[in-house]
Amino acid sequence: MTGARSDTTAQGDVRSLLELRGVEASYGPYRALFGVTFSVPEGSAVALVGSNGAGKSTVARVVSGLVRAKVGTIRFAGHDVTRWPAWRIARAGLAHAPEGRSVFASLTVEENLILAARALGGRPPSGALDRAFSTFGQLAARRHQLAGTLSGGEQRMLSLAKVLAVPQRLLVVDEASFGLSPAVVDEVFDTLRMIRATGTSLLVVEQHLDRVLSMSDRAVVLVRGRVAAEGTVADVEPAIERLLPAHPQWSA
Amino acid sequence: MSLFLSYLLPGIPYGCAYALMAVGLVLTYRASGVFNLAFGAQAFVSAVIFSIALHDGWPGWAAFVVAVLLASPALGLAMERLLFRYTRAAGPLVKLVPALGLLIAIPAVTQMLVGTATRLPSSLVLQPWKVYFHLASTPVSGEELSTTVITVAVVAAFALVLRSSGLGLRMRAVVESPRMAELSGVRADRTSAAAWVLSSLLAGLAGVLLAPMYSTVASSNFTALLVAAIAAAAIGSFASLPLTLVGAIGLGIAQQLLAGYLPSGTILSSGLRPAFPFVVLAIALVAGRSLRSAEVRDPLASCDPPVHAFRAPARMTEVAVGSRAFTTLAVGMLVATTLVLVPGNWEFVFTLGVVLSIIFLSITLLTGMGGQISLGQAAFAGAGAFTAGQLAMHSVPVLGAILLAGVLAAALGAVVALPALRLGGIAVGLLTLSFALLATNVLFLYPWAGNGATGLTVPRPTLGPISFAGNGAFFWLSLVFLVVLAGAVKLVQWGTTGQELAALRGSERGSAAIGIDVRRLRVVAFTVSAAIAGIGGALYASLQQSVSVNDFNYQFSLVYVVVVAAVGVYSVGGAIEAGVLYAVLMQLTSTLSSRFSSLLALVFAVVALTYVRHSEGVVAYAKAWVLDRAEQLTRHLQAPPLRSAGAPGMPAGSGTARAQDGHPASVRDRADHPEVGAGGVTAGRSESQDLHATPRSHG
Amino acid sequence: MASALLQTAGLTKRFGRVAALSEVSLRFGAGETVGVIGPNGAGKTTLFDCILGVLQPDAGSVLFQGRRVDRLPVFRRSLLGIGRTFQRLELFSGMTPREHLLVTERARSGRGALWKDALGLGRPTPGEKRQAADLLDLVGLADVADAPVESLSLGRSRLVELARALVGPPKLLLCDEPSSGLDDAERATLVSVLGRLGHERDVAVVVVEHDLDLVGAVVGRLVVLDVGRVIADGPVEAVLADTVVRRAYLGVDR
């Protein structure tokens, strides 16, 4: 843990909350990222888009410390977090809601929240749970139920509720719409907007392009493990068009 | 009624000790995936320290603090930090072998440190044998009283911690998914270390509480405690603590009731009591939810790089030829010296080595090739030995009896394999262990089987006019058996069955998808392996000329696995090296004082600890290292300017300098240089590094 | 389509309270090439798992060549002629691509036996070796045929799975995201192999794929799954023009 000593406050680009420079990563022999560079400005919402297998989930995992970057640096909130373990990055204020099941199935709804609140914020602030439960009425009703018995949409809400309970600086959401019906997806995106309104920056991995682009200031287009375009949503429009299939029906 | 109570009450303290250890087993298993059989050894160590301290006049509380609160948790912490935290992503064998090694090594070390002098166990709070009061005219001793009260208090405190403390919450989260727990800011490694410390504390406590119930502090009693605890954990499906607790106490009581009500003096009454937990274990494993389904799958498991199977690297022709020549020479010299030079007792030792090699070959086939763990190979060997003995008594020619012994052992293997089909990994090992314990405690005691401690006599065989009565002749005979069986195993390895087993080891799903009947294949592997073990056991019996149940004690099954895994489980050569090494070391250590009698087991157990890093086996690793050097040297000698720059057909990476992590270059290459594999093929595509995907994302 | 090669009726699979498949009824004809698309989590892989028997559906039936197969174990269905590639690779680590194909030929032909092995008759025959070499050439893996699969790139690993699934050949081939991780050359190989299967070998191909260009080049019919339901099924052109599909799959109204 060499990074442990370099706890000095922000140097360099103060406006960037998260900054990746030349990040490469692999799973065993399979390389997934090839020099990914982009940044998330403080207070912004950034969409991370790309076709399947482009490396979007890997970016999310590298950022949160689940997968180690082999080359390159990752800076978060002024710290070089490249070699930090996941728990330390989490405590620094970076929340990651992984794709698929992202709650502890064997803990109750309330325990899921308490766990996050205690580990991230020391003693749970008295208002933390109330804040989460007042926002998510349906979770309050199921507060003593095991999280594994929740529906897919409720589980997704619970994973977001953790962020509301203890406000974070950056929320990385991987495939917010994974396996959810359109109505529930709408709810999830409303929640994301609300979380952003509380001052949390967002990095959203998503394949529903319109939904994610409409709520983002900026977008990063990932193609085969490399950044094909980065900028405001308008800037990257051409690159996104190229993601859409070149079928005459689609580009019409 | 009072008779019933007088049988029932003494069972409760046993059940309590089982419960303590079972809770610890479940906790570590859930928190780290390791089924820590070494808890049995930790319990023993705590009991020894406690009794020595009291013997030396320490006050009871001080002895308790050192033995239970310090020694056992420190041991557990050391195991977690130094060994088991590196096995999280590894397969069941890598998790099991070090634990088995410790189970054997720790009592051996303890014995060396404190000697073999019998030590009377000491009680904790109350006078152990003093009767404090009567319950329905059944006397209740201090031992029973204190054990029960302490267990109830400790388990209750434990449940409270798990249910409502922050640590308990973190532990339950880490049990489900360490990765997700880290995302919530939980230090997963510390939490799982805490689980090890707490579980070890329970194991130590169980040891100290159980000690007064036996007349001496002997490690075997604590192994029995361990198996009873495993059975209790199986009742709770290795997940539910309340069920585990109920199961443990029920086991303790049932054992005492059985002992009381079964007609005394029979094998059933003397044998079933110690064997009972194994019967329960087998039933619980087969009837209960399988271990696999009890595991909630970690949704973030795909973050770990895939686990690679071991594959022997291909060698340069020159080196391969040289290596083969060296092996042939070594074997030839061994055979020649055995027959010509060495004194009689060494002739016997080498013959023993050959016979053990045959038994170890059964582990190569089942575990190395088939990927299944058996902790009961000694029982199959024993079944073979006693079959041969019984048949010989009924004047069947000994050679025929040896072959029939293989047939009977095969049948037994098939019977054991059938219930094992539903189970994966470690559960198969536990099931076979329970079979081995049943065999040594009950089955082998009957006159029609092993005839108990008296045993059977098995003559040396004859074939027409040829007699194998002399040690030299018998050596030849064993060698023929070994060559035929080892050759057959090699042929099987290269043939359909071996390749299908290799496929199954790589991916069960993939195997089924190409049309392999996975269940049938598993049964075949078990059956053939048991047959080989049975033939080996029969030869062993004929070599020794008299065998008893003590030759095939279940503990040998554990030692066998550790020995073969430590030397090299993936190759036929490994089994032979293990057999000869084991026999030679056994002979060398037999001359040492009794204090060091466990040195042999210790050597292998310590070697097994390296298993976490070198799962191919230490000898196999050393061989690879030497051959790597040889390849380097060869390449250096062969006019480097012309050929060294990646000559076609040469493994481009394997000649490079040794990696920093200490692996031989050929092993390292597989991981670090995609496309340039140990198969010796140089890929001609530099752009092949450009992959574009998250290989294990879901969708 | 009087008798479909494969027919599912009312296939339903739940994980807890999450329905991964609801009432999926589909027919695939012999030699037909069909693409299955849908957003992540729509149930595509679960559909394959239920067809092959990796998962037991909660309700519904699977008919293969007119015969109920939903109670058969995976290996029996495989021997009937269903081949499959996996999205999460299920390769035999430690073995080479050639060994993958040789062991598959043995398993499919059922010619292997323990006694043959023990007598040294278990080694691959020249015919089997030739077939394996042909398949390796077909998918462009000849140059790495004898390297352990762990050393291969993801794209080439997927091609090993494809070649393995083609041994036999099967009557129905299920491909789960075969193009993810492939480079352009490998992708071209994949397109040509998949395209020829239906025409030349009468193999029905069902391919789950996100790369719509690839799907368009290979298949004639497209099935769209969303939240475990079939929301469209028909010719590629018509399905892609469907606004419901466009919204569900890409989340665009364009």
CSV table of C-alpha atoms in Angstrom, one decimal, chain A residues 153 157 176-193 206 208 211, chain C residues 227:
chain,number,residue,atom,x,y,z
A,153,GLY,CA,-36.3,-3.8,-9.1
A,157,MET,CA,-33.4,0.3,-5.4
A,176,ALA,CA,-28.7,0.1,-14.0
A,177,SER,CA,-31.4,-1.5,-16.2
A,178,PHE,CA,-30.1,-5.1,-16.1
A,179,GLY,CA,-33.0,-7.4,-16.3
A,180,LEU,CA,-35.6,-4.8,-15.3
A,181,SER,CA,-38.9,-4.0,-17.0
A,182,PRO,CA,-39.2,-0.6,-18.7
A,183,ALA,CA,-41.4,0.9,-16.0
A,184,VAL,CA,-38.9,-0.1,-13.3
A,185,VAL,CA,-36.0,1.2,-15.4
A,186,ASP,CA,-37.8,4.6,-15.4
A,187,GLU,CA,-37.9,4.5,-11.6
A,188,VAL,CA,-34.3,3.6,-11.4
A,189,PHE,CA,-33.3,6.6,-13.6
A,190,ASP,CA,-35.5,8.9,-11.5
A,191,THR,CA,-33.6,7.7,-8.5
A,192,LEU,CA,-30.3,8.4,-10.1
A,193,ARG,CA,-31.4,12.0,-10.9
A,206,GLU,CA,-25.8,1.7,-19.5
A,208,HIS,CA,-30.3,2.2,-22.9
A,211,ARG,CA,-32.2,7.2,-21.1
C,227,VAL,CA,-37.5,-9.2,-19.5
